[in-house]
């Protein structure tokens, strides 16, 4: 038997999986024990999920506790290489906390340090292109005094010089293939792998979430990275366009796997490449730590929020550890967070600052299956219908929502465990674990 555990900011979830059949043998959750040692909550959840007398062959862990992976991006300019690096960072499960591009000043590096990134993703130029700005960025980082680990994913012709320069300055650096080797070609996989390794090597240990070494040894991925791997496996299994909305205590993450648009593979292709399997993270949309941000975003979107819901948001932001018995207010905040997050995902990304235009919008009309995840959705009866009303019926946000989709909830907590299994080359077990999500039950379809 294998036990898969997700250590989140609010709850730690565990799933016991039969190592031969992929059957789900048990699930459990426990409040994340950040105040003491995260291993306390991890063990409690794992023990509760494990059938009595069962032998555990291995425990696989992903984590977003302590803020997860905070990433800063530096690129040549915001619309091409910075944007490509931004997308690669999101695919690795990172929360992008700062984006810098172009000619950087001392104030830029001061601002970069103030964002407190765990890792810096340095990109720039296509392979064989002009590397002047990229080299200047490397020199600026070396002279800045920052010793934050760097993943270099830029022009491969500058890789050796850049890594040598940063290493000599005492900056841990990992060099990988270019995220944008050619105009219009996005290759996030090498950067995603490197960011995962840096997260495991530097970030988990550095957050001091546990007094002992066991936790750092057990963690295999950032939670959003594991979920995206699970989403990709589910989309391959389903054979249709897929959307996943994961509403958490601190963020709301949206994942989509879409069929490439043939028109965008030729002359209309984006210069930064198109991410058909992608994730966006909304750091201001959570139902605990960032609940006040949900109300602020709802006001910006001209979505109604009752005085009671506004009070509920303030209460939850002030006390993220609140365990509400009445889920009505949590459901209201969840519906708002899901609606706004999907709108943002569909509209596209804004890289390089609040004045930059939105780019890379996604047409969700052909999505055939929408999966909801997150504590409130998993615990609330009728959650699939709530998600359908929040996402499938939203026609006023300037985007095209799913037109004829089925809506289901990952109530048994299968996506992250499946991602952990797939990452361990147990794709067979991952698919067997995910198969019940394709069988329903689901709410009625979206559309008119």
GROMACS .gro file of C-alpha atoms in nm:
model
  448
    1UNK     CA    1   0.000   0.000   0.000
    2UNK     CA    2   0.111   0.355  -0.077
    3UNK     CA    3   0.010   0.660   0.124
    4UNK     CA    4  -0.003   0.995  -0.061
    5UNK     CA    5  -0.010   1.310   0.154
    6UNK     CA    6  -0.067   1.675   0.064
    7UNK     CA    7   0.049   1.917   0.333
    8UNK     CA    8  -0.148   2.234   0.264
    9UNK     CA    9  -0.159   2.573   0.430
   10UNK     CA   10  -0.478   2.487   0.618
   11UNK     CA   11  -0.532   2.111   0.599
   12UNK     CA   12  -0.314   1.806   0.551
   13UNK     CA   13  -0.487   1.544   0.334
   14UNK     CA   14  -0.393   1.178   0.300
   15UNK     CA   15  -0.501   0.900   0.064
   16UNK     CA   16  -0.414   0.531   0.095
   17UNK     CA   17  -0.380   0.358  -0.245
   18UNK     CA   18  -0.350  -0.012  -0.322
   19UNK     CA   19  -0.007  -0.055  -0.480
   20UNK     CA   20  -0.130  -0.330  -0.714
   21UNK     CA   21  -0.476  -0.216  -0.826
   22UNK     CA   22  -0.476   0.161  -0.777
   23UNK     CA   23  -0.791   0.132  -0.563
   24UNK     CA   24  -0.847   0.408  -0.308
   25UNK     CA   25  -0.844   0.236   0.031
   26UNK     CA   26  -0.904   0.533   0.257
   27UNK     CA   27  -0.878   0.911   0.292
   28UNK     CA   28  -0.844   1.149   0.585
   29UNK     CA   29  -0.759   1.508   0.664
   30UNK     CA   30  -0.613   1.686   0.965
   31UNK     CA   31  -0.546   2.055   1.035
   32UNK     CA   32  -0.193   2.137   0.925
   33UNK     CA   33   0.023   2.170   1.235
   34UNK     CA   34   0.230   2.473   1.135
   35UNK     CA   35   0.242   2.598   1.494
   36UNK     CA   36   0.429   2.289   1.612
   37UNK     CA   37   0.569   2.052   1.348
   38UNK     CA   38   0.403   1.964   1.017
   39UNK     CA   39   0.498   1.599   1.074
   40UNK     CA   40   0.243   1.586   1.358
   41UNK     CA   41  -0.047   1.657   1.122
   42UNK     CA   42   0.107   1.447   0.846
   43UNK     CA   43   0.130   1.139   1.067
   44UNK     CA   44  -0.221   1.194   1.203
   45UNK     CA   45  -0.373   1.219   0.855
   46UNK     CA   46  -0.173   0.924   0.720
   47UNK     CA   47  -0.265   0.703   1.017
   48UNK     CA   48  -0.634   0.791   0.985
   49UNK     CA   49  -0.635   0.711   0.610
   50UNK     CA   50  -0.455   0.376   0.648
   51UNK     CA   51  -0.676   0.068   0.697
   52UNK     CA   52  -0.604  -0.110   1.022
   53UNK     CA   53  -0.331  -0.369   0.987
   54UNK     CA   54  -0.228  -0.262   0.636
   55UNK     CA   55   0.142  -0.245   0.556
   56UNK     CA   56   0.268   0.085   0.412
   57UNK     CA   57   0.532   0.034   0.141
   58UNK     CA   58   0.602   0.404   0.087
   59UNK     CA   59   0.472   0.751   0.171
   60UNK     CA   60   0.468   1.014  -0.105
   61UNK     CA   61   0.428   1.378  -0.003
   62UNK     CA   62   0.362   1.709  -0.175
   63UNK     CA   63   0.345   2.040   0.006
   64UNK     CA   64   0.228   2.399  -0.026
   65UNK     CA   65   0.262   2.475   0.345
   66UNK     CA   66   0.446   2.787   0.448
   67UNK     CA   67   0.352   2.964   0.126
   68UNK     CA   68   0.465   2.696  -0.116
   69UNK     CA   69   0.722   2.792  -0.380
   70UNK     CA   70   0.767   3.169  -0.423
   71UNK     CA   71   0.922   3.248  -0.761
   72UNK     CA   72   1.062   3.563  -0.920
   73UNK     CA   73   1.106   3.585  -1.298
   74UNK     CA   74   1.361   3.790  -1.491
   75UNK     CA   75   1.343   3.811  -1.871
   76UNK     CA   76   1.467   4.023  -2.158
   77UNK     CA   77   1.130   4.193  -2.205
   78UNK     CA   78   0.780   4.128  -2.069
   79UNK     CA   79   0.594   4.008  -2.376
   80UNK     CA   80   0.824   3.727  -2.486
   81UNK     CA   81   1.091   3.572  -2.266
   82UNK     CA   82   0.957   3.701  -1.934
   83UNK     CA   83   0.616   3.569  -2.026
   84UNK     CA   84   0.753   3.232  -2.135
   85UNK     CA   85   0.943   3.203  -1.806
   86UNK     CA   86   0.633   3.310  -1.613
   87UNK     CA   87   0.434   3.027  -1.772
   88UNK     CA   88   0.710   2.777  -1.697
   89UNK     CA   89   0.710   2.887  -1.333
   90UNK     CA   90   0.335   2.842  -1.301
   91UNK     CA   91   0.360   2.495  -1.452
   92UNK     CA   92   0.614   2.403  -1.183
   93UNK     CA   93   0.368   2.484  -0.907
   94UNK     CA   94   0.520   2.819  -0.818
   95UNK     CA   95   0.349   3.132  -0.701
   96UNK     CA   96   0.508   3.407  -0.911
   97UNK     CA   97   0.566   3.696  -0.671
   98UNK     CA   98   0.773   3.927  -0.892
   99UNK     CA   99   0.845   3.979  -1.263
  100UNK     CA  100   1.128   4.201  -1.393
  101UNK     CA  101   1.225   4.264  -1.753
  102UNK     CA  102   1.440   4.491  -1.965
  103UNK     CA  103   1.715   4.714  -1.831
  104UNK     CA  104   1.720   4.674  -1.452
  105UNK     CA  105   1.836   4.930  -1.198
  106UNK     CA  106   1.953   4.899  -0.839
  107UNK     CA  107   1.596   4.976  -0.735
  108UNK     CA  108   1.476   4.675  -0.936
  109UNK     CA  109   1.705   4.443  -0.745
  110UNK     CA  110   1.593   4.601  -0.417
  111UNK     CA  111   1.232   4.538  -0.518
  112UNK     CA  112   1.322   4.184  -0.618
  113UNK     CA  113   1.468   4.118  -0.274
  114UNK     CA  114   1.162   4.270  -0.106
  115UNK     CA  115   0.938   4.015  -0.284
  116UNK     CA  116   1.122   3.740  -0.090
  117UNK     CA  117   1.135   3.480  -0.367
  118UNK     CA  118   1.253   3.129  -0.285
  119UNK     CA  119   1.391   3.086  -0.639
  120UNK     CA  120   1.467   3.318  -0.933
  121UNK     CA  121   1.399   3.195  -1.287
  122UNK     CA  122   1.636   3.377  -1.522
  123UNK     CA  123   1.549   3.363  -1.892
  124UNK     CA  124   1.627   3.568  -2.198
  125UNK     CA  125   1.662   3.543  -2.572
  126UNK     CA  126   1.614   3.258  -2.811
  127UNK     CA  127   1.903   3.016  -2.867
  128UNK     CA  128   2.168   3.193  -3.068
  129UNK     CA  129   2.002   3.534  -3.035
  130UNK     CA  130   2.128   3.853  -2.872
  131UNK     CA  131   2.233   3.778  -2.514
  132UNK     CA  132   2.340   4.129  -2.409
  133UNK     CA  133   2.047   4.190  -2.173
  134UNK     CA  134   2.067   3.838  -2.032
  135UNK     CA  135   2.433   3.878  -1.943
  136UNK     CA  136   2.358   4.216  -1.783
  137UNK     CA  137   2.089   4.055  -1.569
  138UNK     CA  138   2.332   3.785  -1.456
  139UNK     CA  139   2.593   4.047  -1.368
  140UNK     CA  140   2.331   4.250  -1.180
  141UNK     CA  141   2.223   3.947  -0.977
  142UNK     CA  142   2.584   3.861  -0.896
  143UNK     CA  143   2.650   4.215  -0.771
  144UNK     CA  144   2.319   4.258  -0.587
  145UNK     CA  145   2.407   4.056  -0.279
  146UNK     CA  146   2.108   3.827  -0.332
  147UNK     CA  147   2.195   3.464  -0.274
  148UNK     CA  148   1.858   3.325  -0.377
  149UNK     CA  149   1.892   3.007  -0.586
  150UNK     CA  150   1.867   3.072  -0.961
  151UNK     CA  151   1.741   2.848  -1.239
  152UNK     CA  152   1.887   2.965  -1.570
  153UNK     CA  153   1.662   2.881  -1.867
  154UNK     CA  154   1.771   3.131  -2.131
  155UNK     CA  155   1.986   3.145  -2.444
  156UNK     CA  156   2.193   2.826  -2.429
  157UNK     CA  157   2.495   2.999  -2.583
  158UNK     CA  158   2.528   3.211  -2.266
  159UNK     CA  159   2.462   2.927  -2.020
  160UNK     CA  160   2.821   2.842  -1.926
  161UNK     CA  161   2.927   3.203  -1.878
  162UNK     CA  162   2.617   3.293  -1.675
  163UNK     CA  163   2.637   2.989  -1.447
  164UNK     CA  164   3.007   3.048  -1.388
  165UNK     CA  165   2.948   3.415  -1.304
  166UNK     CA  166   2.670   3.339  -1.055
  167UNK     CA  167   2.856   3.048  -0.899
  168UNK     CA  168   3.163   3.268  -0.842
  169UNK     CA  169   2.936   3.517  -0.663
  170UNK     CA  170   2.809   3.247  -0.428
  171UNK     CA  171   2.467   3.212  -0.593
  172UNK     CA  172   2.337   2.855  -0.625
  173UNK     CA  173   2.252   2.812  -0.993
  174UNK     CA  174   2.109   2.537  -1.211
  175UNK     CA  175   2.133   2.567  -1.589
  176UNK     CA  176   1.872   2.401  -1.812
  177UNK     CA  177   1.739   2.421  -2.167
  178UNK     CA  178   1.587   2.747  -2.289
  179UNK     CA  179   1.216   2.798  -2.210
  180UNK     CA  180   1.187   2.975  -2.547
  181UNK     CA  181   1.443   2.814  -2.781
  182UNK     CA  182   1.276   2.965  -3.087
  183UNK     CA  183   1.011   3.231  -3.135
  184UNK     CA  184   0.670   3.073  -3.082
  185UNK     CA  185   0.811   2.754  -2.927
  186UNK     CA  186   0.748   2.720  -2.552
  187UNK     CA  187   0.943   2.444  -2.374
  188UNK     CA  188   0.867   2.467  -2.001
  189UNK     CA  189   0.947   2.104  -1.907
  190UNK     CA  190   1.324   2.139  -1.829
  191UNK     CA  191   1.266   2.452  -1.619
  192UNK     CA  192   0.972   2.285  -1.445
  193UNK     CA  193   1.192   1.988  -1.351
  194UNK     CA  194   1.473   2.211  -1.228
  195UNK     CA  195   1.239   2.427  -1.021
  196UNK     CA  196   1.097   2.113  -0.862
  197UNK     CA  197   1.447   1.999  -0.768
  198UNK     CA  198   1.541   2.340  -0.627
  199UNK     CA  199   1.215   2.347  -0.433
  200UNK     CA  200   1.297   2.012  -0.276
  201UNK     CA  201   1.665   2.089  -0.215
  202UNK     CA  202   1.648   2.446  -0.088
  203UNK     CA  203   1.293   2.559  -0.015
  204UNK     CA  204   1.137   2.280   0.191
  205UNK     CA  205   1.436   2.259   0.425
  206UNK     CA  206   1.463   2.637   0.441
  207UNK     CA  207   1.107   2.693   0.562
  208UNK     CA  208   1.176   2.503   0.887
  209UNK     CA  209   0.837   2.338   0.883
  210UNK     CA  210   0.968   2.040   1.077
  211UNK     CA  211   1.238   1.998   1.339
  212UNK     CA  212   1.359   1.669   1.193
  213UNK     CA  213   1.491   1.569   0.850
  214UNK     CA  214   1.208   1.326   0.762
  215UNK     CA  215   0.973   1.584   0.610
  216UNK     CA  216   1.232   1.727   0.370
  217UNK     CA  217   1.323   1.374   0.261
  218UNK     CA  218   0.961   1.274   0.201
  219UNK     CA  219   0.840   1.572  -0.005
  220UNK     CA  220   0.847   1.489  -0.376
  221UNK     CA  221   0.686   1.802  -0.526
  222UNK     CA  222   0.510   2.130  -0.467
  223UNK     CA  223   0.138   2.055  -0.441
  224UNK     CA  224   0.033   2.253  -0.754
  225UNK     CA  225   0.302   2.070  -0.953
  226UNK     CA  226   0.164   1.734  -0.836
  227UNK     CA  227  -0.194   1.841  -0.913
  228UNK     CA  228  -0.100   1.955  -1.265
  229UNK     CA  229   0.061   1.618  -1.329
  230UNK     CA  230  -0.261   1.453  -1.210
  231UNK     CA  231  -0.470   1.684  -1.428
  232UNK     CA  232  -0.259   1.599  -1.733
  233UNK     CA  233  -0.305   1.227  -1.665
  234UNK     CA  234  -0.681   1.273  -1.625
  235UNK     CA  235  -0.707   1.470  -1.951
  236UNK     CA  236  -0.518   1.199  -2.138
  237UNK     CA  237  -0.750   0.939  -1.988
  238UNK     CA  238  -1.065   1.139  -2.067
  239UNK     CA  239  -0.964   1.236  -2.420
  240UNK     CA  240  -1.137   1.575  -2.396
  241UNK     CA  241  -1.071   1.933  -2.294
  242UNK     CA  242  -1.056   1.966  -1.917
  243UNK     CA  243  -1.074   2.243  -1.656
  244UNK     CA  244  -0.990   2.202  -1.286
  245UNK     CA  245  -1.066   2.466  -1.022
  246UNK     CA  246  -0.892   2.418  -0.685
  247UNK     CA  247  -1.010   2.663  -0.418
  248UNK     CA  248  -0.775   2.669  -0.120
  249UNK     CA  249  -0.723   2.868   0.195
  250UNK     CA  250  -0.458   3.097   0.045
  251UNK     CA  251  -0.495   3.071  -0.334
  252UNK     CA  252  -0.730   2.950  -0.605
  253UNK     CA  253  -0.554   2.755  -0.878
  254UNK     CA  254  -0.704   2.689  -1.221
  255UNK     CA  255  -0.569   2.417  -1.450
  256UNK     CA  256  -0.668   2.363  -1.811
  257UNK     CA  257  -0.579   2.107  -2.075
  258UNK     CA  258  -0.708   2.226  -2.412
  259UNK     CA  259  -0.690   2.100  -2.768
  260UNK     CA  260  -0.445   2.318  -2.965
  261UNK     CA  261  -0.608   2.565  -3.201
  262UNK     CA  262  -0.477   2.489  -3.550
  263UNK     CA  263  -0.501   2.859  -3.640
  264UNK     CA  264  -0.254   2.942  -3.363
  265UNK     CA  265   0.012   2.700  -3.483
  266UNK     CA  266   0.104   2.896  -3.796
  267UNK     CA  267   0.147   3.267  -3.865
  268UNK     CA  268  -0.085   3.362  -3.576
  269UNK     CA  269   0.125   3.174  -3.319
  270UNK     CA  270   0.216   3.376  -3.010
  271UNK     CA  271   0.581   3.474  -3.001
  272UNK     CA  272   0.604   3.348  -2.641
  273UNK     CA  273   0.448   3.015  -2.732
  274UNK     CA  274   0.111   2.877  -2.629
  275UNK     CA  275   0.066   2.673  -2.312
  276UNK     CA  276  -0.215   2.431  -2.392
  277UNK     CA  277  -0.157   2.252  -2.062
  278UNK     CA  278  -0.138   2.531  -1.811
  279UNK     CA  279  -0.204   2.657  -1.464
  280UNK     CA  280  -0.274   2.998  -1.322
  281UNK     CA  281  -0.260   3.082  -0.953
  282UNK     CA  282  -0.455   3.365  -0.792
  283UNK     CA  283  -0.272   3.464  -0.475
  284UNK     CA  284  -0.549   3.701  -0.364
  285UNK     CA  285  -0.832   3.446  -0.390
  286UNK     CA  286  -0.846   3.211  -0.093
  287UNK     CA  287  -1.121   3.133   0.156
  288UNK     CA  288  -0.902   3.182   0.464
  289UNK     CA  289  -0.570   3.368   0.450
  290UNK     CA  290  -0.671   3.588   0.155
  291UNK     CA  291  -1.050   3.592   0.197
  292UNK     CA  292  -1.056   3.972   0.200
  293UNK     CA  293  -0.901   3.963  -0.147
  294UNK     CA  294  -1.201   3.767  -0.276
  295UNK     CA  295  -1.432   4.054  -0.178
  296UNK     CA  296  -1.201   4.316  -0.327
  297UNK     CA  297  -1.180   4.121  -0.652
  298UNK     CA  298  -1.558   4.073  -0.657
  299UNK     CA  299  -1.603   4.449  -0.633
  300UNK     CA  300  -1.365   4.497  -0.926
  301UNK     CA  301  -1.561   4.239  -1.127
  302UNK     CA  302  -1.895   4.399  -1.037
  303UNK     CA  303  -2.010   4.081  -0.864
  304UNK     CA  304  -2.245   4.110  -0.567
  305UNK     CA  305  -2.119   4.027  -0.218
  306UNK     CA  306  -2.363   4.057   0.071
  307UNK     CA  307  -2.273   4.237   0.396
  308UNK     CA  308  -2.276   3.899   0.568
  309UNK     CA  309  -2.027   3.757   0.319
  310UNK     CA  310  -1.803   4.061   0.361
  311UNK     CA  311  -1.804   4.010   0.738
  312UNK     CA  312  -1.734   3.640   0.691
  313UNK     CA  313  -1.433   3.721   0.473
  314UNK     CA  314  -1.289   3.960   0.730
  315UNK     CA  315  -1.337   3.703   1.005
  316UNK     CA  316  -1.159   3.431   0.808
  317UNK     CA  317  -0.869   3.653   0.704
  318UNK     CA  318  -0.818   3.754   1.068
  319UNK     CA  319  -0.831   3.391   1.185
  320UNK     CA  320  -0.716   3.156   0.903
  321UNK     CA  321  -0.740   2.863   1.142
  322UNK     CA  322  -1.117   2.909   1.178
  323UNK     CA  323  -1.309   2.581   1.138
  324UNK     CA  324  -1.657   2.696   1.044
  325UNK     CA  325  -1.945   2.463   1.126
  326UNK     CA  326  -2.181   2.651   0.895
  327UNK     CA  327  -2.050   2.608   0.541
  328UNK     CA  328  -2.288   2.860   0.383
  329UNK     CA  329  -2.046   3.152   0.404
  330UNK     CA  330  -1.756   2.933   0.296
  331UNK     CA  331  -1.964   2.821  -0.003
  332UNK     CA  332  -2.036   3.182  -0.100
  333UNK     CA  333  -1.668   3.276  -0.084
  334UNK     CA  334  -1.575   2.961  -0.275
  335UNK     CA  335  -1.820   3.037  -0.555
  336UNK     CA  336  -1.687   3.393  -0.589
  337UNK     CA  337  -1.323   3.279  -0.584
  338UNK     CA  338  -1.391   3.010  -0.846
  339UNK     CA  339  -1.578   3.247  -1.077
  340UNK     CA  340  -1.314   3.518  -1.064
  341UNK     CA  341  -1.021   3.276  -1.096
  342UNK     CA  342  -1.170   3.112  -1.406
  343UNK     CA  343  -1.239   3.453  -1.561
  344UNK     CA  344  -0.876   3.551  -1.508
  345UNK     CA  345  -0.751   3.218  -1.643
  346UNK     CA  346  -0.962   3.259  -1.957
  347UNK     CA  347  -0.869   3.624  -2.015
  348UNK     CA  348  -0.496   3.553  -2.005
  349UNK     CA  349  -0.192   3.660  -1.809
  350UNK     CA  350  -0.057   4.001  -1.722
  351UNK     CA  351   0.322   3.981  -1.705
  352UNK     CA  352   0.548   4.271  -1.618
  353UNK     CA  353   0.319   4.481  -1.400
  354UNK     CA  354  -0.041   4.600  -1.361
  355UNK     CA  355  -0.020   4.828  -1.665
  356UNK     CA  356   0.072   4.547  -1.905
  357UNK     CA  357  -0.205   4.418  -2.135
  358UNK     CA  358  -0.361   4.077  -2.087
  359UNK     CA  359  -0.212   3.812  -2.313
  360UNK     CA  360  -0.271   3.446  -2.394
  361UNK     CA  361  -0.645   3.423  -2.335
  362UNK     CA  362  -0.815   3.084  -2.351
  363UNK     CA  363  -1.147   2.989  -2.506
  364UNK     CA  364  -1.308   2.743  -2.262
  365UNK     CA  365  -1.622   2.683  -2.467
  366UNK     CA  366  -1.514   2.333  -2.578
  367UNK     CA  367  -1.427   2.211  -2.227
  368UNK     CA  368  -1.613   1.885  -2.171
  369UNK     CA  369  -1.534   1.820  -1.805
  370UNK     CA  370  -1.491   2.061  -1.513
  371UNK     CA  371  -1.354   1.925  -1.185
  372UNK     CA  372  -1.373   2.114  -0.857
  373UNK     CA  373  -1.133   2.061  -0.569
  374UNK     CA  374  -1.051   2.222  -0.237
  375UNK     CA  375  -1.179   2.176   0.115
  376UNK     CA  376  -1.519   2.345   0.086
  377UNK     CA  377  -1.605   2.180  -0.244
  378UNK     CA  378  -1.507   1.838  -0.115
  379UNK     CA  379  -1.711   1.877   0.205
  380UNK     CA  380  -2.025   2.049   0.076
  381UNK     CA  381  -2.327   1.857  -0.056
  382UNK     CA  382  -2.428   1.984  -0.397
  383UNK     CA  383  -2.083   2.126  -0.464
  384UNK     CA  384  -2.088   2.026  -0.833
  385UNK     CA  385  -2.403   2.232  -0.886
  386UNK     CA  386  -2.245   2.524  -0.700
  387UNK     CA  387  -1.943   2.504  -0.930
  388UNK     CA  388  -2.164   2.484  -1.238
  389UNK     CA  389  -2.351   2.799  -1.137
  390UNK     CA  390  -2.026   2.981  -1.057
  391UNK     CA  391  -1.833   2.881  -1.369
  392UNK     CA  392  -2.058   2.730  -1.633
  393UNK     CA  393  -2.330   2.994  -1.613
  394UNK     CA  394  -2.092   3.292  -1.602
  395UNK     CA  395  -2.147   3.475  -1.931
  396UNK     CA  396  -2.086   3.832  -1.813
  397UNK     CA  397  -1.714   3.834  -1.746
  398UNK     CA  398  -1.590   3.894  -2.097
  399UNK     CA  399  -1.494   3.529  -2.151
  400UNK     CA  400  -1.653   3.219  -2.306
  401UNK     CA  401  -1.726   2.965  -2.033
  402UNK     CA  402  -1.774   2.592  -2.100
  403UNK     CA  403  -2.079   2.549  -2.323
  404UNK     CA  404  -2.169   2.184  -2.270
  405UNK     CA  405  -1.961   2.049  -1.984
  406UNK     CA  406  -2.012   1.800  -1.704
  407UNK     CA  407  -1.926   1.922  -1.354
  408UNK     CA  408  -1.782   1.691  -1.089
  409UNK     CA  409  -1.596   1.721  -0.759
  410UNK     CA  410  -1.275   1.547  -0.660
  411UNK     CA  411  -1.451   1.456  -0.336
  412UNK     CA  412  -1.224   1.159  -0.258
  413UNK     CA  413  -0.908   1.358  -0.317
  414UNK     CA  414  -0.759   1.177  -0.617
  415UNK     CA  415  -0.579   1.439  -0.831
  416UNK     CA  416  -0.273   1.517  -0.617
  417UNK     CA  417  -0.214   1.150  -0.522
  418UNK     CA  418  -0.243   1.054  -0.889
  419UNK     CA  419   0.012   1.322  -0.976
  420UNK     CA  420   0.253   1.189  -0.714
  421UNK     CA  421   0.212   0.837  -0.852
  422UNK     CA  422   0.255   0.946  -1.214
  423UNK     CA  423   0.572   1.135  -1.121
  424UNK     CA  424   0.705   0.809  -0.975
  425UNK     CA  425   0.650   0.631  -1.309
  426UNK     CA  426   0.335   0.463  -1.180
  427UNK     CA  427   0.111   0.600  -1.452
  428UNK     CA  428  -0.090   0.279  -1.446
  429UNK     CA  429  -0.186   0.330  -1.082
  430UNK     CA  430  -0.254   0.699  -1.144
  431UNK     CA  431  -0.500   0.622  -1.423
  432UNK     CA  432  -0.680   0.357  -1.220
  433UNK     CA  433  -0.707   0.601  -0.930
  434UNK     CA  434  -0.846   0.873  -1.159
  435UNK     CA  435  -1.091   0.659  -1.357
  436UNK     CA  436  -1.385   0.705  -1.111
  437UNK     CA  437  -1.378   1.081  -1.179
  438UNK     CA  438  -1.493   1.003  -1.533
  439UNK     CA  439  -1.789   0.800  -1.413
  440UNK     CA  440  -1.967   1.074  -1.219
  441UNK     CA  441  -2.177   1.156  -1.037
  442UNK     CA  442  -2.183   1.504  -1.186
  443UNK     CA  443  -2.420   1.793  -1.205
  444UNK     CA  444  -2.631   1.874  -1.508
  445UNK     CA  445  -2.445   2.012  -1.806
  446UNK     CA  446  -2.362   2.379  -1.856
  447UNK     CA  447  -2.487   2.585  -2.145
  448UNK     CA  448  -2.821   2.742  -2.235
   0.00000   0.00000   0.00000
